[in-house]
Amino acid sequence: MRRLAVFLASSSGIDPAHTELAVHVGEELARRGIGLVYGGGRRGLMGAIADSTLKAGGEVIGVMPRSMVEREWAHEGVTQLLMCDSMHERKALMADHADAFMALPGGLGTLEEIFEVWSWRQLGFHAKPVGFLDAGGFWTPLLDALHGIAASGLLPAPTLDDLAVAPDLPGLLELLEERLRNIPEPAHGEGLR
């Protein structure tokens, strides 16, 4: 895995453990030589992960719509800031620059982003793995709800099983790497990778 797209909050929330987690993830990605692709923000958990990755010598690619850059929401110290015209284009650019996707604590935007790339995977628009870092059980209520949806027959069990979930970063990175290794090679040298 060369680069990992991380979806997370642009605010810090009320639990300092979320900021500590973002800092730890940034440091560990840099230590492992995995580039960070994220939403380009300078505040909240976004700013924490970007700052810690950069401080540890890692690559950080931020992706942000021009209208948000004009409002001075962008992190100006990232390795590369990609600007686009819409939130949809932002996700597409992040997907193009990453080998896998991970959700850290976040709100509505984080949920929308991780669910969209997960649905893209299930529809065959890409084959990149998707995961939730369930540190401290943050995502457990959501994951329980997804299991309930699967039990109702509205979410296929293989789709839910395809989601990588771990309580710690090493475990999640291992699951994402395993899924990357198991992507079938496409016919004729082309594909969704």
PDB file of C-alpha atoms in Angstrom:
ATOM      1  CA  MET A   1       0.000   0.000   0.000  1.00  0.00           C
ATOM      2  CA  ARG A   2       1.592   3.240  -1.163  1.00  0.00           C
ATOM      3  CA  ARG A   3      -1.153   5.654  -0.084  1.00  0.00           C
ATOM      4  CA  LEU A   4      -4.158   5.458   2.209  1.00  0.00           C
ATOM      5  CA  ALA A   5      -7.183   7.761   1.998  1.00  0.00           C
ATOM      6  CA  VAL A   6      -8.377   8.620   5.488  1.00  0.00           C
ATOM      7  CA  PHE A   7     -11.813  10.124   6.085  1.00  0.00           C
ATOM      8  CA  LEU A   8     -12.184  11.926   9.425  1.00  0.00           C
ATOM      9  CA  ALA A   9     -13.698  14.958  11.119  1.00  0.00           C
ATOM     10  CA  SER A  10     -12.764  18.539  10.374  1.00  0.00           C
ATOM     11  CA  SER A  11     -13.530  19.304  14.027  1.00  0.00           C
ATOM     12  CA  SER A  12     -11.890  17.859  17.134  1.00  0.00           C
ATOM     13  CA  GLY A  13     -15.028  16.729  18.942  1.00  0.00           C
ATOM     14  CA  ILE A  14     -15.176  16.564  22.730  1.00  0.00           C
ATOM     15  CA  ASP A  15     -13.020  13.478  23.352  1.00  0.00           C
ATOM     16  CA  PRO A  16      -9.250  14.193  23.273  1.00  0.00           C
ATOM     17  CA  ALA A  17      -8.695  10.508  22.466  1.00  0.00           C
ATOM     18  CA  HIS A  18      -9.893  11.208  18.924  1.00  0.00           C
ATOM     19  CA  THR A  19      -7.156  13.787  18.381  1.00  0.00           C
ATOM     20  CA  GLU A  20      -4.591  11.441  19.937  1.00  0.00           C
ATOM     21  CA  LEU A  21      -5.731   8.713  17.548  1.00  0.00           C
ATOM     22  CA  ALA A  22      -5.414  10.993  14.512  1.00  0.00           C
ATOM     23  CA  VAL A  23      -1.892  11.990  15.593  1.00  0.00           C
ATOM     24  CA  HIS A  24      -0.918   8.338  16.139  1.00  0.00           C
ATOM     25  CA  VAL A  25      -2.275   7.289  12.734  1.00  0.00           C
ATOM     26  CA  GLY A  26      -0.361  10.081  10.996  1.00  0.00           C
ATOM     27  CA  GLU A  27       2.895   9.182  12.739  1.00  0.00           C
ATOM     28  CA  GLU A  28       2.467   5.486  11.991  1.00  0.00           C
ATOM     29  CA  LEU A  29       1.623   6.007   8.328  1.00  0.00           C
ATOM     30  CA  ALA A  30       4.778   8.098   7.927  1.00  0.00           C
ATOM     31  CA  ARG A  31       6.844   5.491   9.787  1.00  0.00           C
ATOM     32  CA  ARG A  32       5.577   2.775   7.457  1.00  0.00           C
ATOM     33  CA  GLY A  33       6.151   4.878   4.336  1.00  0.00           C
ATOM     34  CA  ILE A  34       2.431   5.052   3.515  1.00  0.00           C
ATOM     35  CA  GLY A  35       1.314   8.380   2.093  1.00  0.00           C
ATOM     36  CA  LEU A  36      -1.782  10.079   3.499  1.00  0.00           C
ATOM     37  CA  VAL A  37      -4.586  11.222   1.211  1.00  0.00           C
ATOM     38  CA  TYR A  38      -7.219  13.268   3.038  1.00  0.00           C
ATOM     39  CA  GLY A  39      -9.688  16.124   2.659  1.00  0.00           C
ATOM     40  CA  GLY A  40      -7.062  18.870   2.894  1.00  0.00           C
ATOM     41  CA  GLY A  41      -8.310  20.625   6.037  1.00  0.00           C
ATOM     42  CA  ARG A  42      -6.094  22.381   8.559  1.00  0.00           C
ATOM     43  CA  ARG A  43      -8.358  22.133  11.611  1.00  0.00           C
ATOM     44  CA  GLY A  44      -9.746  19.413  13.841  1.00  0.00           C
ATOM     45  CA  LEU A  45      -8.837  15.784  13.337  1.00  0.00           C
ATOM     46  CA  MET A  46      -7.935  16.549   9.717  1.00  0.00           C
ATOM     47  CA  GLY A  47      -5.309  19.049  10.817  1.00  0.00           C
ATOM     48  CA  ALA A  48      -4.009  16.697  13.519  1.00  0.00           C
ATOM     49  CA  ILE A  49      -3.421  13.794  11.123  1.00  0.00           C
ATOM     50  CA  ALA A  50      -1.844  16.023   8.480  1.00  0.00           C
ATOM     51  CA  ASP A  51       0.446  17.785  10.967  1.00  0.00           C
ATOM     52  CA  SER A  52       1.615  14.542  12.584  1.00  0.00           C
ATOM     53  CA  THR A  53       2.251  12.852   9.226  1.00  0.00           C
ATOM     54  CA  LEU A  54       4.261  15.832   7.993  1.00  0.00           C
ATOM     55  CA  LYS A  55       6.186  16.147  11.267  1.00  0.00           C
ATOM     56  CA  ALA A  56       7.176  12.477  10.984  1.00  0.00           C
ATOM     57  CA  GLY A  57       8.429  13.028   7.417  1.00  0.00           C
ATOM     58  CA  GLY A  58       5.481  11.503   5.556  1.00  0.00           C
ATOM     59  CA  GLU A  59       3.757  12.459   2.330  1.00  0.00           C
ATOM     60  CA  VAL A  60       0.404  14.269   2.654  1.00  0.00           C
ATOM     61  CA  ILE A  61      -1.920  14.865  -0.283  1.00  0.00           C
ATOM     62  CA  GLY A  62      -4.875  17.103   0.506  1.00  0.00           C
ATOM     63  CA  VAL A  63      -7.898  17.333  -1.784  1.00  0.00           C
ATOM     64  CA  MET A  64     -10.341  20.229  -1.439  1.00  0.00           C
ATOM     65  CA  PRO A  65     -12.895  22.111  -3.530  1.00  0.00           C
ATOM     66  CA  ARG A  66     -11.747  25.590  -4.572  1.00  0.00           C
ATOM     67  CA  SER A  67     -14.644  27.218  -2.711  1.00  0.00           C
ATOM     68  CA  MET A  68     -13.324  25.756   0.559  1.00  0.00           C
ATOM     69  CA  VAL A  69      -9.754  26.798  -0.251  1.00  0.00           C
ATOM     70  CA  GLU A  70     -11.042  30.330  -0.868  1.00  0.00           C
ATOM     71  CA  ARG A  71     -12.585  30.261   2.644  1.00  0.00           C
ATOM     72  CA  GLU A  72      -9.069  29.486   3.964  1.00  0.00           C
ATOM     73  CA  TRP A  73      -9.961  25.996   5.202  1.00  0.00           C
ATOM     74  CA  ALA A  74      -7.023  24.326   3.423  1.00  0.00           C
ATOM     75  CA  HIS A  75      -3.823  23.158   5.090  1.00  0.00           C
ATOM     76  CA  GLU A  76      -1.096  25.125   3.338  1.00  0.00           C
ATOM     77  CA  GLY A  77       1.788  22.920   4.499  1.00  0.00           C
ATOM     78  CA  VAL A  78       0.788  19.665   2.794  1.00  0.00           C
ATOM     79  CA  THR A  79       3.060  17.948   0.297  1.00  0.00           C
ATOM     80  CA  GLN A  80       0.489  18.509  -2.438  1.00  0.00           C
ATOM     81  CA  LEU A  81      -2.888  20.245  -2.415  1.00  0.00           C
ATOM     82  CA  LEU A  82      -5.218  19.168  -5.209  1.00  0.00           C
ATOM     83  CA  MET A  83      -8.084  21.552  -5.904  1.00  0.00           C
ATOM     84  CA  CYS A  84     -11.332  20.596  -7.565  1.00  0.00           C
ATOM     85  CA  ASP A  85     -14.779  22.042  -8.225  1.00  0.00           C
ATOM     86  CA  SER A  86     -17.117  19.850  -6.172  1.00  0.00           C
ATOM     87  CA  MET A  87     -17.372  17.429  -3.268  1.00  0.00           C
ATOM     88  CA  HIS A  88     -18.048  14.600  -5.713  1.00  0.00           C
ATOM     89  CA  GLU A  89     -14.877  15.432  -7.630  1.00  0.00           C
ATOM     90  CA  ARG A  90     -13.012  15.607  -4.310  1.00  0.00           C
ATOM     91  CA  LYS A  91     -13.922  11.989  -3.489  1.00  0.00           C
ATOM     92  CA  ALA A  92     -13.053  10.837  -6.994  1.00  0.00           C
ATOM     93  CA  LEU A  93      -9.609  12.490  -6.779  1.00  0.00           C
ATOM     94  CA  MET A  94      -9.001  10.992  -3.353  1.00  0.00           C
ATOM     95  CA  ALA A  95      -9.962   7.576  -4.720  1.00  0.00           C
ATOM     96  CA  ASP A  96      -7.631   7.999  -7.704  1.00  0.00           C
ATOM     97  CA  HIS A  97      -4.673   8.813  -5.437  1.00  0.00           C
ATOM     98  CA  ALA A  98      -5.208   6.086  -2.812  1.00  0.00           C
ATOM     99  CA  ASP A  99      -4.807   2.312  -2.697  1.00  0.00           C
ATOM    100  CA  ALA A 100      -7.270   1.809   0.190  1.00  0.00           C
ATOM    101  CA  PHE A 101      -9.703   3.746   2.399  1.00  0.00           C
ATOM    102  CA  MET A 102     -10.114   4.096   6.147  1.00  0.00           C
ATOM    103  CA  ALA A 103     -12.580   5.899   8.417  1.00  0.00           C
ATOM    104  CA  LEU A 104     -11.455   7.485  11.672  1.00  0.00           C
ATOM    105  CA  PRO A 105     -13.890   9.246  14.034  1.00  0.00           C
ATOM    106  CA  GLY A 106     -16.051  11.677  12.148  1.00  0.00           C
ATOM    107  CA  GLY A 107     -19.578  12.838  11.496  1.00  0.00           C
ATOM    108  CA  LEU A 108     -21.875  13.170   8.528  1.00  0.00           C
ATOM    109  CA  GLY A 109     -19.166  13.971   5.960  1.00  0.00           C
ATOM    110  CA  THR A 110     -17.001  11.062   7.090  1.00  0.00           C
ATOM    111  CA  LEU A 111     -19.949   8.672   6.882  1.00  0.00           C
ATOM    112  CA  GLU A 112     -20.955   9.927   3.447  1.00  0.00           C
ATOM    113  CA  GLU A 113     -17.401   9.569   2.133  1.00  0.00           C
ATOM    114  CA  ILE A 114     -16.674   6.077   3.477  1.00  0.00           C
ATOM    115  CA  PHE A 115     -20.089   4.740   2.436  1.00  0.00           C
ATOM    116  CA  GLU A 116     -19.684   6.095  -1.085  1.00  0.00           C
ATOM    117  CA  VAL A 117     -16.284   4.475  -1.679  1.00  0.00           C
ATOM    118  CA  TRP A 118     -17.598   1.244  -0.105  1.00  0.00           C
ATOM    119  CA  SER A 119     -20.597   1.232  -2.437  1.00  0.00           C
ATOM    120  CA  TRP A 120     -18.294   1.991  -5.394  1.00  0.00           C
ATOM    121  CA  ARG A 121     -16.273  -1.107  -4.434  1.00  0.00           C
ATOM    122  CA  GLN A 122     -19.366  -3.285  -4.243  1.00  0.00           C
ATOM    123  CA  LEU A 123     -20.589  -2.005  -7.614  1.00  0.00           C
ATOM    124  CA  GLY A 124     -17.221  -2.779  -9.214  1.00  0.00           C
ATOM    125  CA  PHE A 125     -16.102   0.805  -9.878  1.00  0.00           C
ATOM    126  CA  HIS A 126     -12.868   0.033  -8.010  1.00  0.00           C
ATOM    127  CA  ALA A 127     -11.364  -2.926  -6.154  1.00  0.00           C
ATOM    128  CA  LYS A 128      -9.652  -0.983  -3.356  1.00  0.00           C
ATOM    129  CA  PRO A 129     -10.347  -2.160   0.208  1.00  0.00           C
ATOM    130  CA  VAL A 130     -12.391  -0.129   2.687  1.00  0.00           C
ATOM    131  CA  GLY A 131     -12.125  -0.203   6.468  1.00  0.00           C
ATOM    132  CA  PHE A 132     -13.164   1.319   9.782  1.00  0.00           C
ATOM    133  CA  LEU A 133     -10.674   1.881  12.604  1.00  0.00           C
ATOM    134  CA  ASP A 134     -12.948   1.058  15.554  1.00  0.00           C
ATOM    135  CA  ALA A 135     -10.611   2.417  18.241  1.00  0.00           C
ATOM    136  CA  GLY A 136     -12.342   2.649  21.597  1.00  0.00           C
ATOM    137  CA  GLY A 137     -15.494   1.205  20.003  1.00  0.00           C
ATOM    138  CA  PHE A 138     -16.284   4.490  18.227  1.00  0.00           C
ATOM    139  CA  TRP A 139     -17.836   2.766  15.216  1.00  0.00           C
ATOM    140  CA  THR A 140     -19.406  -0.171  17.132  1.00  0.00           C
ATOM    141  CA  PRO A 141     -22.961   1.305  17.200  1.00  0.00           C
ATOM    142  CA  LEU A 142     -22.815   1.884  13.438  1.00  0.00           C
ATOM    143  CA  LEU A 143     -21.399  -1.588  12.797  1.00  0.00           C
ATOM    144  CA  ASP A 144     -24.158  -3.097  14.960  1.00  0.00           C
ATOM    145  CA  ALA A 145     -26.720  -1.218  12.860  1.00  0.00           C
ATOM    146  CA  LEU A 146     -25.134  -2.560   9.668  1.00  0.00           C
ATOM    147  CA  HIS A 147     -25.361  -6.109  11.046  1.00  0.00           C
ATOM    148  CA  GLY A 148     -29.052  -5.457  11.726  1.00  0.00           C
ATOM    149  CA  ILE A 149     -29.538  -4.254   8.149  1.00  0.00           C
ATOM    150  CA  ALA A 150     -27.760  -7.381   6.887  1.00  0.00           C
ATOM    151  CA  ALA A 151     -29.976  -9.571   9.099  1.00  0.00           C
ATOM    152  CA  SER A 152     -33.021  -7.939   7.491  1.00  0.00           C
ATOM    153  CA  GLY A 153     -31.810  -9.079   4.078  1.00  0.00           C
ATOM    154  CA  LEU A 154     -31.177  -5.563   2.760  1.00  0.00           C
ATOM    155  CA  LEU A 155     -27.373  -5.737   2.905  1.00  0.00           C
ATOM    156  CA  PRO A 156     -25.762  -8.903   1.542  1.00  0.00           C
ATOM    157  CA  ALA A 157     -23.635 -10.671   4.159  1.00  0.00           C
ATOM    158  CA  PRO A 158     -20.626 -10.894   1.768  1.00  0.00           C
ATOM    159  CA  THR A 159     -20.756  -7.102   1.337  1.00  0.00           C
ATOM    160  CA  LEU A 160     -20.634  -6.602   5.100  1.00  0.00           C
ATOM    161  CA  ASP A 161     -17.919  -9.255   5.493  1.00  0.00           C
ATOM    162  CA  ASP A 162     -15.858  -7.427   2.863  1.00  0.00           C
ATOM    163  CA  LEU A 163     -15.525  -4.404   5.153  1.00  0.00           C
ATOM    164  CA  ALA A 164     -12.217  -4.383   7.078  1.00  0.00           C
ATOM    165  CA  VAL A 165     -12.731  -3.549  10.766  1.00  0.00           C
ATOM    166  CA  ALA A 166     -10.182  -3.579  13.586  1.00  0.00           C
ATOM    167  CA  PRO A 167      -9.822  -1.888  16.990  1.00  0.00           C
ATOM    168  CA  ASP A 168      -6.200  -0.888  16.342  1.00  0.00           C
ATOM    169  CA  LEU A 169      -4.217   0.514  13.434  1.00  0.00           C
ATOM    170  CA  PRO A 170      -1.792  -2.407  12.921  1.00  0.00           C
ATOM    171  CA  GLY A 171      -4.726  -4.815  12.730  1.00  0.00           C
ATOM    172  CA  LEU A 172      -6.627  -2.667  10.249  1.00  0.00           C
ATOM    173  CA  LEU A 173      -3.579  -2.069   8.047  1.00  0.00           C
ATOM    174  CA  GLU A 174      -2.983  -5.821   7.981  1.00  0.00           C
ATOM    175  CA  LEU A 175      -6.578  -6.457   6.866  1.00  0.00           C
ATOM    176  CA  LEU A 176      -6.371  -3.776   4.170  1.00  0.00           C
ATOM    177  CA  GLU A 177      -3.044  -5.179   2.900  1.00  0.00           C
ATOM    178  CA  GLU A 178      -4.509  -8.691   2.843  1.00  0.00           C
ATOM    179  CA  ARG A 179      -7.429  -7.496   0.728  1.00  0.00           C
ATOM    180  CA  LEU A 180      -5.038  -5.670  -1.605  1.00  0.00           C
ATOM    181  CA  ARG A 181      -3.023  -8.860  -2.093  1.00  0.00           C
ATOM    182  CA  ASN A 182      -6.196 -10.772  -2.923  1.00  0.00           C
ATOM    183  CA  ILE A 183      -7.463  -8.459  -5.650  1.00  0.00           C
ATOM    184  CA  PRO A 184      -7.741 -10.683  -8.736  1.00  0.00           C
ATOM    185  CA  GLU A 185      -5.507  -9.724 -11.588  1.00  0.00           C
ATOM    186  CA  PRO A 186      -7.650  -8.271 -14.395  1.00  0.00           C
ATOM    187  CA  ALA A 187      -7.766  -9.746 -17.869  1.00  0.00           C
ATOM    188  CA  HIS A 188      -5.701  -8.013 -20.558  1.00  0.00           C
ATOM    189  CA  GLY A 189      -3.628  -6.076 -17.999  1.00  0.00           C
ATOM    190  CA  GLU A 190      -6.362  -3.530 -17.258  1.00  0.00           C
ATOM    191  CA  GLY A 191      -8.868  -3.222 -14.494  1.00  0.00           C
ATOM    192  CA  LEU A 192     -10.327  -1.442 -11.547  1.00  0.00           C
ATOM    193  CA  ARG A 193      -7.299  -1.333  -9.296  1.00  0.00           C
TER     194      ARG A 193
END
